[in-house]
Tab-separated table of C-alpha atoms in Angstrom:
chain	number	residue	atom	x	y	z
Q	1	UNK	CA	-32.480	-90.155	-41.923
Q	2	UNK	CA	-33.827	-91.827	-45.026
Q	3	UNK	CA	-33.583	-95.638	-44.994
Q	4	UNK	CA	-31.991	-96.839	-48.230
Q	5	UNK	CA	-31.550	-100.538	-49.069
Q	6	UNK	CA	-28.945	-101.520	-51.666
Q	7	UNK	CA	-29.019	-105.047	-53.051
Q	8	UNK	CA	-27.222	-107.011	-55.765
Q	9	UNK	CA	-29.506	-109.491	-57.548
Q	10	UNK	CA	-29.371	-112.072	-60.308
Q	11	UNK	CA	-32.032	-112.090	-63.026
Q	12	UNK	CA	-33.789	-114.873	-61.114
Q	13	UNK	CA	-33.818	-112.754	-57.961
Q	14	UNK	CA	-31.017	-114.390	-55.954
Q	15	UNK	CA	-29.184	-112.078	-53.559
Q	16	UNK	CA	-27.019	-114.664	-51.804
Q	17	UNK	CA	-23.233	-114.593	-52.056
Q	18	UNK	CA	-22.622	-112.025	-54.800
Q	19	UNK	CA	-19.010	-111.272	-53.874
Q	20	UNK	CA	-17.161	-114.604	-53.723
Q	21	UNK	CA	-17.705	-118.389	-53.741
Q	22	UNK	CA	-17.238	-118.610	-49.962
Q	23	UNK	CA	-19.095	-115.418	-48.984
Q	24	UNK	CA	-22.277	-117.248	-47.950
Q	25	UNK	CA	-22.517	-121.016	-48.408
Q	26	UNK	CA	-25.475	-121.483	-46.054
Q	27	UNK	CA	-28.111	-124.022	-47.125
Q	28	UNK	CA	-25.536	-125.585	-49.450
Q	29	UNK	CA	-25.260	-122.589	-51.771
Q	30	UNK	CA	-22.308	-123.180	-54.093
Q	31	UNK	CA	-22.671	-120.547	-56.787
Q	32	UNK	CA	-21.360	-117.455	-55.040
Q	33	UNK	CA	-19.320	-114.760	-56.762
Q	34	UNK	CA	-21.812	-114.266	-59.603
Q	35	UNK	CA	-21.692	-110.443	-59.378
Q	36	UNK	CA	-17.929	-110.012	-59.732
Q	37	UNK	CA	-17.578	-110.609	-63.529
Q	38	UNK	CA	-19.820	-107.602	-64.213
Q	39	UNK	CA	-17.944	-105.007	-62.150
Q	40	UNK	CA	-16.463	-102.057	-64.019
Q	41	UNK	CA	-15.160	-98.569	-63.347
Q	42	UNK	CA	-18.522	-96.922	-63.969
Q	43	UNK	CA	-20.206	-99.019	-61.314
Q	44	UNK	CA	-17.328	-98.402	-58.887
Q	45	UNK	CA	-17.836	-94.656	-59.304
Q	46	UNK	CA	-21.586	-95.011	-58.841
Q	47	UNK	CA	-21.172	-97.086	-55.692
Q	48	UNK	CA	-18.750	-94.502	-54.316
Q	49	UNK	CA	-21.309	-91.767	-54.975
Q	50	UNK	CA	-23.929	-93.741	-53.035
Q	51	UNK	CA	-21.575	-94.239	-50.108
Q	52	UNK	CA	-20.970	-90.509	-50.073
Q	53	UNK	CA	-24.654	-90.015	-49.201
Q	54	UNK	CA	-24.475	-92.193	-46.075
Q	55	UNK	CA	-24.422	-90.905	-42.523
Q	56	UNK	CA	-24.774	-94.382	-40.976
Q	57	UNK	CA	-24.978	-98.052	-41.951
Q	58	UNK	CA	-27.337	-100.823	-40.868
Q	59	UNK	CA	-26.469	-104.510	-41.295
Q	60	UNK	CA	-27.769	-107.963	-40.580
Q	61	UNK	CA	-25.470	-110.234	-38.594
Q	62	UNK	CA	-23.924	-112.215	-41.467
Q	63	UNK	CA	-23.235	-109.204	-43.687
Q	64	UNK	CA	-21.867	-107.275	-40.721
Q	65	UNK	CA	-19.385	-110.034	-39.931
Q	66	UNK	CA	-18.154	-110.096	-43.535
Q	67	UNK	CA	-17.747	-106.318	-43.671
Q	68	UNK	CA	-16.143	-106.192	-40.219
Q	69	UNK	CA	-13.633	-108.833	-41.271
Q	70	UNK	CA	-12.615	-107.180	-44.538
Q	71	UNK	CA	-12.937	-103.393	-44.403
Q	72	UNK	CA	-10.659	-102.588	-41.446
Q	73	UNK	CA	-7.773	-104.105	-43.451
Q	74	UNK	CA	-8.591	-102.256	-46.691
Q	75	UNK	CA	-7.241	-98.899	-45.565
Q	76	UNK	CA	-6.002	-97.958	-49.051
Q	77	UNK	CA	-9.466	-98.363	-50.627
Q	78	UNK	CA	-11.154	-94.998	-51.350
Q	79	UNK	CA	-14.368	-96.127	-49.619
Q	80	UNK	CA	-12.642	-97.360	-46.471
Q	81	UNK	CA	-12.751	-94.063	-44.502
Q	82	UNK	CA	-16.537	-93.904	-44.798
Q	83	UNK	CA	-17.234	-97.553	-44.003
Q	84	UNK	CA	-14.755	-97.681	-41.148
Q	85	UNK	CA	-15.498	-94.278	-39.682
Q	86	UNK	CA	-19.276	-93.774	-39.844
Q	87	UNK	CA	-21.686	-95.139	-37.200
Q	88	UNK	CA	-22.757	-98.713	-37.805
Q	89	UNK	CA	-25.741	-100.638	-36.458
Q	90	UNK	CA	-26.130	-104.405	-36.584
Q	91	UNK	CA	-29.467	-106.146	-36.053
Q	92	UNK	CA	-28.817	-109.397	-34.204
Q	93	UNK	CA	-30.292	-111.458	-31.400
Q	94	UNK	CA	-27.063	-113.441	-30.964
Q	95	UNK	CA	-24.184	-110.950	-31.134
Q	96	UNK	CA	-23.020	-109.629	-27.767
Q	97	UNK	CA	-19.869	-107.828	-28.910
Q	98	UNK	CA	-19.031	-105.832	-32.028
Q	99	UNK	CA	-15.382	-104.972	-32.624
Q	100	UNK	CA	-15.767	-102.869	-35.788
Q	101	UNK	CA	-16.118	-99.481	-34.136
Q	102	UNK	CA	-18.212	-97.462	-33.956
Q	103	UNK	CA	-20.930	-100.155	-33.875
Q	104	UNK	CA	-24.164	-100.453	-31.899
Q	105	UNK	CA	-25.951	-103.802	-31.615
Q	106	UNK	CA	-29.733	-103.699	-32.061
Q	107	UNK	CA	-31.823	-106.522	-30.594
Q	108	UNK	CA	-35.406	-107.006	-29.480
Q	109	UNK	CA	-37.915	-105.061	-31.582
Q	110	UNK	CA	-35.734	-104.298	-34.602
Q	111	UNK	CA	-38.345	-102.379	-36.648
Q	112	UNK	CA	-39.078	-100.089	-33.695
Q	113	UNK	CA	-35.380	-99.381	-33.175
Q	114	UNK	CA	-34.831	-98.722	-36.865
Q	115	UNK	CA	-37.804	-96.347	-36.866
Q	116	UNK	CA	-36.113	-94.478	-34.014
Q	117	UNK	CA	-32.857	-94.280	-35.986
Q	118	UNK	CA	-34.752	-92.809	-38.936
Q	119	UNK	CA	-35.988	-89.989	-36.726
Q	120	UNK	CA	-32.424	-88.858	-36.087
Q	121	UNK	CA	-30.962	-86.060	-38.227
Q	122	UNK	CA	-28.922	-87.075	-41.223
Q	123	UNK	CA	-29.065	-88.090	-44.863
Q	124	UNK	CA	-29.084	-91.834	-45.558
Q	125	UNK	CA	-29.110	-94.824	-43.233
Q	126	UNK	CA	-27.865	-97.436	-45.707
Q	127	UNK	CA	-28.461	-101.187	-45.680
Q	128	UNK	CA	-25.966	-103.131	-47.799
Q	129	UNK	CA	-26.890	-106.731	-48.543
Q	130	UNK	CA	-28.537	-108.190	-45.425
Q	131	UNK	CA	-31.474	-109.614	-47.383
Q	132	UNK	CA	-33.346	-111.057	-44.405
Q	133	UNK	CA	-33.155	-107.734	-42.597
Q	134	UNK	CA	-34.291	-105.946	-45.765
Q	135	UNK	CA	-37.332	-108.245	-45.970
Q	136	UNK	CA	-38.256	-107.380	-42.376
Q	137	UNK	CA	-37.872	-103.660	-42.995
Q	138	UNK	CA	-39.904	-103.821	-46.207
Q	139	UNK	CA	-42.739	-105.647	-44.444
Q	140	UNK	CA	-42.670	-102.992	-41.716
Q	141	UNK	CA	-42.982	-100.174	-44.252
Q	142	UNK	CA	-39.701	-98.571	-43.184
Q	143	UNK	CA	-37.782	-98.511	-46.468
Q	144	UNK	CA	-37.706	-95.183	-48.295
Q	145	UNK	CA	-35.562	-96.198	-51.275
Q	146	UNK	CA	-34.556	-99.482	-52.898
Q	147	UNK	CA	-31.428	-99.522	-55.059
Q	148	UNK	CA	-31.388	-102.814	-56.943
Q	149	UNK	CA	-28.381	-103.727	-59.085
Q	150	UNK	CA	-29.275	-106.663	-61.333
Q	151	UNK	CA	-26.552	-108.771	-62.932
Q	152	UNK	CA	-27.304	-110.446	-66.292
Q	153	UNK	CA	-26.982	-113.985	-64.937
Q	154	UNK	CA	-29.293	-116.777	-63.782
Q	155	UNK	CA	-27.828	-118.982	-61.041
Q	156	UNK	CA	-30.823	-121.243	-60.451
Q	157	UNK	CA	-30.556	-121.551	-56.667
Q	158	UNK	CA	-29.997	-119.438	-53.581
Q	159	UNK	CA	-31.799	-117.130	-51.204
Q	160	UNK	CA	-33.958	-114.508	-52.865
Q	161	UNK	CA	-34.603	-110.946	-51.795
Q	162	UNK	CA	-38.308	-111.318	-52.594
Q	163	UNK	CA	-39.236	-114.843	-51.488
Q	164	UNK	CA	-42.509	-116.681	-51.821
Q	165	UNK	CA	-44.863	-115.327	-49.166
Q	166	UNK	CA	-43.032	-112.012	-48.833
Q	167	UNK	CA	-44.775	-108.707	-48.178
Q	168	UNK	CA	-46.677	-107.453	-51.268
Q	169	UNK	CA	-45.344	-103.999	-52.100
Q	170	UNK	CA	-45.931	-101.478	-54.857
Q	171	UNK	CA	-42.888	-99.630	-56.185
Q	172	UNK	CA	-42.315	-96.459	-58.201
Q	173	UNK	CA	-39.272	-96.365	-60.477
Q	174	UNK	CA	-37.355	-93.123	-59.921
Q	175	UNK	CA	-34.227	-93.792	-61.997
Q	176	UNK	CA	-32.485	-96.473	-64.006
Q	177	UNK	CA	-29.261	-96.939	-65.929
Q	178	UNK	CA	-26.979	-99.664	-67.244
Q	179	UNK	CA	-23.234	-100.055	-66.957
Q	180	UNK	CA	-20.823	-101.087	-69.745
Q	181	UNK	CA	-20.645	-104.686	-68.474
Q	182	UNK	CA	-24.395	-105.047	-68.303
Q	183	UNK	CA	-25.412	-104.273	-64.744
Q	184	UNK	CA	-28.923	-102.841	-64.627
Q	185	UNK	CA	-29.327	-100.285	-61.853
Q	186	UNK	CA	-32.875	-99.485	-60.717
Q	187	UNK	CA	-33.924	-97.085	-57.973
Q	188	UNK	CA	-37.413	-97.481	-56.522
Q	189	UNK	CA	-39.583	-95.877	-53.880
Q	190	UNK	CA	-42.120	-98.138	-52.130
Q	191	UNK	CA	-45.690	-96.886	-52.606
Q	192	UNK	CA	-47.598	-99.139	-50.212
Q	193	UNK	CA	-49.725	-102.081	-51.290
Q	194	UNK	CA	-49.676	-102.990	-54.997
Q	195	UNK	CA	-52.458	-101.883	-57.299
Q	196	UNK	CA	-54.264	-104.489	-59.388
Q	197	UNK	CA	-56.385	-104.284	-62.508
Q	198	UNK	CA	-57.972	-106.262	-65.308
Q	199	UNK	CA	-56.654	-106.125	-68.851
Q	200	UNK	CA	-59.259	-105.501	-71.549
Q	201	UNK	CA	-59.913	-103.717	-74.812
Q	202	UNK	CA	-60.208	-100.350	-73.077
Q	203	UNK	CA	-57.043	-100.798	-70.966
């Protein structure tokens, strides 16, 4: 399977709490819900198309708990059959039980276990949110595709997908588009370490 990470970001790179004010208030974050005003039908259709490419999902603990709380009750949502029915994996050193079936808990050497999952047949193993897990997977060189959806807002605080001291990574843009309400959708493929150069008259 191809490992695909999907993230919602602000213009200043924050990925924390896009869906509601109380989604993730850790570290005193009080500006959640910043993504919601920019949702529209075009993005809903695009997100549904992405979900249709998934054969399994991979989550960090916090995102898994949010999804596991909400999606089993949203049976009338068109995306519910996929999210509720496909295999799910959660990377956690603290969870001992997972009630959102079918779910497998991954612990110990997470990158090694994710690499093993990628060797299984299938299309996409999708990571939704789960920024800390995404950072670990990026540093390990396991991500095949990054889908970044950037909202036209600056929130000024919160946890960032690409923090100071994160793994340096080169990216190749493979597609981009905008939605009517201003979401900027970029798809990238990691290319290894970044390239550097010097700007001059012959550049």
